[in-house]
Amino acid sequence: MLPTPNRIAHDVTTGREISLLTLDGMQTSFGWRENGGQKFACFCAMDASGVPTEELSTFCARLIGLGCGYFCAWGPDCERLHDIMDAEVIGDNPPETDLGCLMTTWHARESLGEAVNFFLTCTVPDAGYAPNGCAYGVAIAVACAAWAAEIEEHILAATATA
């Protein structure tokens, strides 16, 4: 059975259903049918240092295939993860392979809580790429249960007061 995001909150400010996906590692396959193919905002906390580019590319391509409309990267070497996501969006033969304006950000200089707050409040996708916005948000923690717990804590606190 593939790991899937678990719904943890509804953000009344953005109207998004927020889910959390905890993966044991980069090789873990994952799926998500609950978003019904709609675009979603994604927050990804991982230590990308030492992870081969091919694995990160496969991970990013999977997110795009599931409907990622805005991508936030946090953790060691998140700048590289961000750049790999951008390369996946642009493709091998631009402009023919360019998917459009999938928004991406990296948050190397922010605490995990600050980055999660950005994910919850500032991830407005490009209207041309995601004309219906992002009705869903998924936070992903890769290979770190402590980060997953902290992400969930921040999301629950932010959405409880919203």
mmCIF file of N, CA and C in Angstrom, residues 15-114:
data_model
loop_
_atom_site.group_PDB
_atom_site.id
_atom_site.type_symbol
_atom_site.label_atom_id
_atom_site.label_comp_id
_atom_site.label_asym_id
_atom_site.label_seq_id
_atom_site.Cartn_x
_atom_site.Cartn_y
_atom_site.Cartn_z
ATOM 1 N N GLY A 15 -9.222 28.441 2.640
ATOM 2 C CA GLY A 15 -10.216 27.464 2.202
ATOM 3 C C GLY A 15 -9.609 26.122 1.823
ATOM 4 N N ARG A 16 -8.359 25.927 2.131
ATOM 5 C CA ARG A 16 -7.657 24.696 1.746
ATOM 6 C C ARG A 16 -7.820 23.580 2.758
ATOM 7 N N GLU A 17 -7.889 22.383 2.224
ATOM 8 C CA GLU A 17 -7.752 21.185 3.037
ATOM 9 C C GLU A 17 -6.252 20.910 3.112
ATOM 10 N N ILE A 18 -5.717 20.797 4.323
ATOM 11 C CA ILE A 18 -4.283 20.613 4.514
ATOM 12 C C ILE A 18 -4.019 19.182 4.965
ATOM 13 N N SER A 19 -3.083 18.533 4.282
ATOM 14 C CA SER A 19 -2.715 17.155 4.594
ATOM 15 C C SER A 19 -1.231 17.065 4.877
ATOM 16 N N LEU A 20 -0.847 15.992 5.548
ATOM 17 C CA LEU A 20 0.551 15.737 5.876
ATOM 18 C C LEU A 20 0.928 14.363 5.347
ATOM 19 N N LEU A 21 2.073 14.300 4.692
ATOM 20 C CA LEU A 21 2.621 13.041 4.178
ATOM 21 C C LEU A 21 4.004 12.859 4.779
ATOM 22 N N THR A 22 4.193 11.756 5.480
ATOM 23 C CA THR A 22 5.489 11.434 6.059
ATOM 24 C C THR A 22 6.074 10.265 5.282
ATOM 25 N N LEU A 23 7.241 10.482 4.697
ATOM 26 C CA LEU A 23 7.909 9.439 3.916
ATOM 27 C C LEU A 23 9.163 8.982 4.646
ATOM 28 N N ASP A 24 9.438 7.682 4.594
ATOM 29 C CA ASP A 24 10.632 7.131 5.238
ATOM 30 C C ASP A 24 11.903 7.546 4.516
ATOM 31 N N GLY A 25 11.806 7.764 3.212
ATOM 32 C CA GLY A 25 12.975 8.135 2.429
ATOM 33 C C GLY A 25 12.574 8.507 1.020
ATOM 34 N N MET A 26 13.549 8.873 0.234
ATOM 35 C CA MET A 26 13.294 9.300 -1.146
ATOM 36 C C MET A 26 12.786 8.160 -2.018
ATOM 37 N N GLN A 27 13.147 6.928 -1.713
ATOM 38 C CA GLN A 27 12.726 5.818 -2.545
ATOM 39 C C GLN A 27 11.256 5.455 -2.322
ATOM 40 N N THR A 28 10.647 6.005 -1.303
ATOM 41 C CA THR A 28 9.261 5.688 -0.994
ATOM 42 C C THR A 28 8.340 6.248 -2.069
ATOM 43 N N SER A 29 7.559 5.369 -2.682
ATOM 44 C CA SER A 29 6.532 5.823 -3.622
ATOM 45 C C SER A 29 5.373 6.367 -2.819
ATOM 46 N N PHE A 30 4.604 7.252 -3.406
ATOM 47 C CA PHE A 30 3.451 7.813 -2.724
ATOM 48 C C PHE A 30 2.395 8.178 -3.747
ATOM 49 N N GLY A 31 1.180 8.294 -3.281
ATOM 50 C CA GLY A 31 0.074 8.663 -4.142
ATOM 51 C C GLY A 31 -0.851 9.620 -3.421
ATOM 52 N N TRP A 32 -1.816 10.151 -4.177
ATOM 53 C CA TRP A 32 -2.793 11.043 -3.563
ATOM 54 C C TRP A 32 -3.979 11.188 -4.497
ATOM 55 N N ARG A 33 -5.049 10.516 -4.196
ATOM 56 C CA ARG A 33 -6.255 10.584 -5.019
ATOM 57 C C ARG A 33 -7.253 11.599 -4.494
ATOM 58 N N GLU A 34 -7.148 11.949 -3.217
ATOM 59 C CA GLU A 34 -8.142 12.812 -2.595
ATOM 60 C C GLU A 34 -8.213 14.203 -3.219
ATOM 61 N N ASN A 35 -7.140 14.644 -3.866
ATOM 62 C CA ASN A 35 -7.173 15.976 -4.475
ATOM 63 C C ASN A 35 -7.921 15.972 -5.809
ATOM 64 N N GLY A 36 -8.326 14.817 -6.277
ATOM 65 C CA GLY A 36 -9.120 14.726 -7.495
ATOM 66 C C GLY A 36 -8.451 15.332 -8.710
ATOM 67 N N GLY A 37 -7.120 15.349 -8.737
ATOM 68 C CA GLY A 37 -6.396 15.907 -9.864
ATOM 69 C C GLY A 37 -6.295 17.425 -9.852
ATOM 70 N N GLN A 38 -6.832 18.056 -8.810
ATOM 71 C CA GLN A 38 -6.748 19.513 -8.714
ATOM 72 C C GLN A 38 -5.341 19.930 -8.296
ATOM 73 N N LYS A 39 -4.983 21.152 -8.639
ATOM 74 C CA LYS A 39 -3.682 21.690 -8.244
ATOM 75 C C LYS A 39 -3.629 21.846 -6.729
ATOM 76 N N PHE A 40 -2.436 21.693 -6.177
ATOM 77 C CA PHE A 40 -2.247 21.835 -4.736
ATOM 78 C C PHE A 40 -0.945 22.573 -4.448
ATOM 79 N N ALA A 41 -0.906 23.208 -3.289
ATOM 80 C CA ALA A 41 0.325 23.810 -2.788
ATOM 81 C C ALA A 41 1.066 22.726 -2.014
ATOM 82 N N CYS A 42 2.384 22.706 -2.151
ATOM 83 C CA CYS A 42 3.188 21.663 -1.516
ATOM 84 C C CYS A 42 4.319 22.287 -0.712
ATOM 85 N N PHE A 43 4.479 21.815 0.498
ATOM 86 C CA PHE A 43 5.616 22.173 1.342
ATOM 87 C C PHE A 43 6.414 20.902 1.555
ATOM 88 N N CYS A 44 7.711 20.948 1.279
ATOM 89 C CA CYS A 44 8.547 19.754 1.406
ATOM 90 C C CYS A 44 9.735 20.036 2.314
ATOM 91 N N ALA A 45 9.811 19.298 3.415
ATOM 92 C CA ALA A 45 10.943 19.385 4.339
ATOM 93 C C ALA A 45 11.782 18.131 4.164
ATOM 94 N N MET A 46 13.005 18.325 3.713
ATOM 95 C CA MET A 46 13.909 17.182 3.548
ATOM 96 C C MET A 46 15.350 17.642 3.587
ATOM 97 N N ASP A 47 16.226 16.715 3.884
ATOM 98 C CA ASP A 47 17.660 16.945 3.773
ATOM 99 C C ASP A 47 18.057 16.397 2.402
ATOM 100 N N ALA A 48 18.164 17.303 1.435
ATOM 101 C CA ALA A 48 18.469 16.900 0.062
ATOM 102 C C ALA A 48 19.961 16.712 -0.178
ATOM 103 N N SER A 49 20.796 17.099 0.785
ATOM 104 C CA SER A 49 22.236 16.952 0.589
ATOM 105 C C SER A 49 22.583 15.470 0.485
ATOM 106 N N GLY A 50 23.347 15.140 -0.497
ATOM 107 C CA GLY A 50 23.755 13.764 -0.713
ATOM 108 C C GLY A 50 22.745 12.916 -1.470
ATOM 109 N N VAL A 51 21.550 13.438 -1.707
ATOM 110 C CA VAL A 51 20.555 12.682 -2.473
ATOM 111 C C VAL A 51 20.876 12.878 -3.956
ATOM 112 N N PRO A 52 21.007 11.803 -4.711
ATOM 113 C CA PRO A 52 21.324 11.940 -6.129
ATOM 114 C C PRO A 52 20.273 12.780 -6.870
ATOM 115 N N THR A 53 20.748 13.550 -7.820
ATOM 116 C CA THR A 53 19.874 14.414 -8.613
ATOM 117 C C THR A 53 18.746 13.620 -9.264
ATOM 118 N N GLU A 54 19.043 12.430 -9.752
ATOM 119 C CA GLU A 54 18.027 11.616 -10.416
ATOM 120 C C GLU A 54 16.873 11.289 -9.473
ATOM 121 N N GLU A 55 17.179 10.987 -8.219
ATOM 122 C CA GLU A 55 16.128 10.683 -7.245
ATOM 123 C C GLU A 55 15.277 11.915 -6.963
ATOM 124 N N LEU A 56 15.917 13.060 -6.827
ATOM 125 C CA LEU A 56 15.173 14.300 -6.594
ATOM 126 C C LEU A 56 14.323 14.656 -7.809
ATOM 127 N N SER A 57 14.858 14.434 -8.999
ATOM 128 C CA SER A 57 14.087 14.694 -10.222
ATOM 129 C C SER A 57 12.851 13.815 -10.294
ATOM 130 N N THR A 58 13.001 12.545 -9.966
ATOM 131 C CA THR A 58 11.866 11.619 -9.962
ATOM 132 C C THR A 58 10.825 12.057 -8.939
ATOM 133 N N PHE A 59 11.271 12.465 -7.770
ATOM 134 C CA PHE A 59 10.383 12.955 -6.720
ATOM 135 C C PHE A 59 9.607 14.184 -7.204
ATOM 136 N N CYS A 60 10.313 15.137 -7.788
ATOM 137 C CA CYS A 60 9.665 16.360 -8.283
ATOM 138 C C CYS A 60 8.695 16.059 -9.416
ATOM 139 N N ALA A 61 9.086 15.173 -10.317
ATOM 140 C CA ALA A 61 8.193 14.794 -11.417
ATOM 141 C C ALA A 61 6.923 14.141 -10.880
ATOM 142 N N ARG A 62 7.049 13.365 -9.824
ATOM 143 C CA ARG A 62 5.869 12.731 -9.212
ATOM 144 C C ARG A 62 4.921 13.798 -8.667
ATOM 145 N N LEU A 63 5.473 14.810 -7.989
ATOM 146 C CA LEU A 63 4.640 15.893 -7.460
ATOM 147 C C LEU A 63 3.928 16.641 -8.582
ATOM 148 N N ILE A 64 4.642 16.907 -9.654
ATOM 149 C CA ILE A 64 4.029 17.596 -10.797
ATOM 150 C C ILE A 64 2.898 16.745 -11.362
ATOM 151 N N GLY A 65 3.142 15.451 -11.497
ATOM 152 C CA GLY A 65 2.129 14.545 -12.012
ATOM 153 C C GLY A 65 0.882 14.466 -11.147
ATOM 154 N N LEU A 66 1.057 14.660 -9.855
ATOM 155 C CA LEU A 66 -0.080 14.643 -8.932
ATOM 156 C C LEU A 66 -0.840 15.964 -8.907
ATOM 157 N N GLY A 67 -0.237 17.040 -9.478
ATOM 158 C CA GLY A 67 -0.937 18.324 -9.554
ATOM 159 C C GLY A 67 -0.320 19.460 -8.763
ATOM 160 N N CYS A 68 0.952 19.355 -8.419
ATOM 161 C CA CYS A 68 1.590 20.439 -7.660
ATOM 162 C C CYS A 68 1.485 21.755 -8.431
ATOM 163 N N GLY A 69 0.966 22.778 -7.758
ATOM 164 C CA GLY A 69 0.806 24.098 -8.376
ATOM 165 C C GLY A 69 1.679 25.162 -7.743
ATOM 166 N N TYR A 70 2.238 24.862 -6.564
ATOM 167 C CA TYR A 70 3.153 25.764 -5.866
ATOM 168 C C TYR A 70 4.019 24.874 -4.993
ATOM 169 N N PHE A 71 5.337 25.041 -5.053
ATOM 170 C CA PHE A 71 6.264 24.160 -4.355
ATOM 171 C C PHE A 71 7.197 24.957 -3.465
ATOM 172 N N CYS A 72 7.206 24.641 -2.171
ATOM 173 C CA CYS A 72 8.104 25.258 -1.192
ATOM 174 C C CYS A 72 9.074 24.191 -0.689
ATOM 175 N N ALA A 73 10.353 24.486 -0.709
ATOM 176 C CA ALA A 73 11.369 23.550 -0.231
ATOM 177 C C ALA A 73 12.036 24.115 1.020
ATOM 178 N N TRP A 74 12.258 23.251 2.021
ATOM 179 C CA TRP A 74 12.919 23.640 3.261
ATOM 180 C C TRP A 74 13.825 22.504 3.698
ATOM 181 N N GLY A 75 14.943 22.844 4.300
ATOM 182 C CA GLY A 75 15.873 21.865 4.848
ATOM 183 C C GLY A 75 17.236 21.996 4.194
ATOM 184 N N PRO A 76 18.212 21.231 4.674
ATOM 185 C CA PRO A 76 19.544 21.277 4.091
ATOM 186 C C PRO A 76 19.509 21.011 2.583
ATOM 187 N N ASP A 77 20.179 21.866 1.847
ATOM 188 C CA ASP A 77 20.285 21.785 0.386
ATOM 189 C C ASP A 77 18.935 21.970 -0.322
ATOM 190 N N CYS A 78 18.026 22.711 0.332
ATOM 191 C CA CYS A 78 16.708 22.939 -0.284
ATOM 192 C C CYS A 78 16.816 23.797 -1.544
ATOM 193 N N GLU A 79 17.873 24.599 -1.652
ATOM 194 C CA GLU A 79 18.049 25.388 -2.869
ATOM 195 C C GLU A 79 18.205 24.478 -4.077
ATOM 196 N N ARG A 80 18.954 23.380 -3.907
ATOM 197 C CA ARG A 80 19.152 22.426 -5.003
ATOM 198 C C ARG A 80 17.843 21.710 -5.335
ATOM 199 N N LEU A 81 17.087 21.323 -4.314
ATOM 200 C CA LEU A 81 15.782 20.703 -4.546
ATOM 201 C C LEU A 81 14.884 21.645 -5.334
ATOM 202 N N HIS A 82 14.874 22.893 -4.953
ATOM 203 C CA HIS A 82 14.101 23.937 -5.655
ATOM 204 C C HIS A 82 14.522 24.029 -7.121
ATOM 205 N N ASP A 83 15.818 24.065 -7.359
ATOM 206 C CA ASP A 83 16.328 24.177 -8.727
ATOM 207 C C ASP A 83 15.972 22.948 -9.567
ATOM 208 N N ILE A 84 15.989 21.781 -8.944
ATOM 209 C CA ILE A 84 15.622 20.561 -9.664
ATOM 210 C C ILE A 84 14.140 20.587 -10.022
ATOM 211 N N MET A 85 13.308 21.079 -9.109
ATOM 212 C CA MET A 85 11.878 21.215 -9.434
ATOM 213 C C MET A 85 11.718 22.168 -10.616
ATOM 214 N N ASP A 86 12.417 23.292 -10.601
ATOM 215 C CA ASP A 86 12.352 24.228 -11.727
ATOM 216 C C ASP A 86 12.771 23.559 -13.027
ATOM 217 N N ALA A 87 13.830 22.745 -12.979
ATOM 218 C CA ALA A 87 14.297 22.039 -14.182
ATOM 219 C C ALA A 87 13.238 21.056 -14.677
ATOM 220 N N GLU A 88 12.531 20.407 -13.775
ATOM 221 C CA GLU A 88 11.457 19.494 -14.180
ATOM 222 C C GLU A 88 10.318 20.254 -14.851
ATOM 223 N N VAL A 89 10.031 21.437 -14.363
ATOM 224 C CA VAL A 89 8.955 22.255 -14.939
ATOM 225 C C VAL A 89 9.332 22.703 -16.348
ATOM 226 N N ILE A 90 10.568 23.102 -16.528
ATOM 227 C CA ILE A 90 11.023 23.620 -17.827
ATOM 228 C C ILE A 90 11.215 22.493 -18.836
ATOM 229 N N GLY A 91 11.671 21.334 -18.378
ATOM 230 C CA GLY A 91 11.853 20.191 -19.262
ATOM 231 C C GLY A 91 13.148 20.241 -20.045
ATOM 232 N N ASP A 92 13.330 19.253 -20.906
ATOM 233 C CA ASP A 92 14.577 19.087 -21.649
ATOM 234 C C ASP A 92 14.666 19.923 -22.919
ATOM 235 N N ASN A 93 13.534 20.404 -23.408
ATOM 236 C CA ASN A 93 13.539 21.095 -24.685
ATOM 237 C C ASN A 93 12.593 22.305 -24.662
ATOM 238 N N PRO A 94 12.955 23.316 -23.831
ATOM 239 C CA PRO A 94 12.071 24.487 -23.778
ATOM 240 C C PRO A 94 12.129 25.239 -25.106
ATOM 241 N N PRO A 95 11.117 25.919 -25.514
ATOM 242 C CA PRO A 95 9.867 26.146 -24.786
ATOM 243 C C PRO A 95 8.835 25.043 -24.973
ATOM 244 N N GLU A 96 9.097 24.062 -25.852
ATOM 245 C CA GLU A 96 8.103 23.019 -26.092
ATOM 246 C C GLU A 96 7.776 22.213 -24.840
ATOM 247 N N THR A 97 8.765 21.981 -23.975
ATOM 248 C CA THR A 97 8.552 21.139 -22.801
ATOM 249 C C THR A 97 8.232 21.929 -21.539
ATOM 250 N N ASP A 98 8.188 23.233 -21.614
ATOM 251 C CA ASP A 98 7.891 24.061 -20.439
ATOM 252 C C ASP A 98 6.428 23.860 -20.038
ATOM 253 N N LEU A 99 6.200 23.440 -18.793
ATOM 254 C CA LEU A 99 4.850 23.162 -18.311
ATOM 255 C C LEU A 99 4.064 24.423 -17.957
ATOM 256 N N GLY A 100 4.748 25.525 -17.753
ATOM 257 C CA GLY A 100 4.080 26.751 -17.343
ATOM 258 C C GLY A 100 4.693 27.284 -16.065
ATOM 259 N N CYS A 101 3.986 28.169 -15.428
ATOM 260 C CA CYS A 101 4.531 28.878 -14.272
ATOM 261 C C CYS A 101 4.143 28.201 -12.955
ATOM 262 N N LEU A 102 4.731 27.046 -12.700
ATOM 263 C CA LEU A 102 4.591 26.407 -11.395
ATOM 264 C C LEU A 102 5.505 27.175 -10.447
ATOM 265 N N MET A 103 4.917 27.834 -9.472
ATOM 266 C CA MET A 103 5.681 28.681 -8.554
ATOM 267 C C MET A 103 6.524 27.817 -7.623
ATOM 268 N N THR A 104 7.769 28.252 -7.358
ATOM 269 C CA THR A 104 8.657 27.528 -6.459
ATOM 270 C C THR A 104 9.390 28.512 -5.556
ATOM 271 N N THR A 105 9.614 28.102 -4.308
ATOM 272 C CA THR A 105 10.395 28.908 -3.360
ATOM 273 C C THR A 105 11.261 27.979 -2.525
ATOM 274 N N TRP A 106 12.355 28.507 -2.016
ATOM 275 C CA TRP A 106 13.172 27.771 -1.049
ATOM 276 C C TRP A 106 13.321 28.640 0.188
ATOM 277 N N HIS A 107 13.502 27.974 1.339
ATOM 278 C CA HIS A 107 13.457 28.664 2.625
ATOM 279 C C HIS A 107 14.627 28.249 3.517
ATOM 280 N N ALA A 108 15.832 28.356 2.987
ATOM 281 C CA ALA A 108 17.033 27.916 3.697
ATOM 282 C C ALA A 108 17.354 28.784 4.903
ATOM 283 N N ARG A 109 16.937 30.016 4.894
ATOM 284 C CA ARG A 109 17.296 30.942 5.969
ATOM 285 C C ARG A 109 16.175 31.140 6.986
ATOM 286 N N GLU A 110 15.156 30.309 6.904
ATOM 287 C CA GLU A 110 14.016 30.431 7.806
ATOM 288 C C GLU A 110 13.923 29.201 8.702
ATOM 289 N N SER A 111 13.322 29.395 9.864
ATOM 290 C CA SER A 111 13.044 28.242 10.719
ATOM 291 C C SER A 111 11.961 27.402 10.055
ATOM 292 N N LEU A 112 11.791 26.189 10.533
ATOM 293 C CA LEU A 112 10.750 25.324 9.994
ATOM 294 C C LEU A 112 9.381 25.977 10.197
ATOM 295 N N GLY A 113 9.148 26.559 11.354
ATOM 296 C CA GLY A 113 7.873 27.221 11.622
ATOM 297 C C GLY A 113 7.607 28.386 10.690
ATOM 298 N N GLU A 114 8.630 29.189 10.420
ATOM 299 C CA GLU A 114 8.464 30.315 9.493
ATOM 300 C C GLU A 114 8.149 29.823 8.081
#
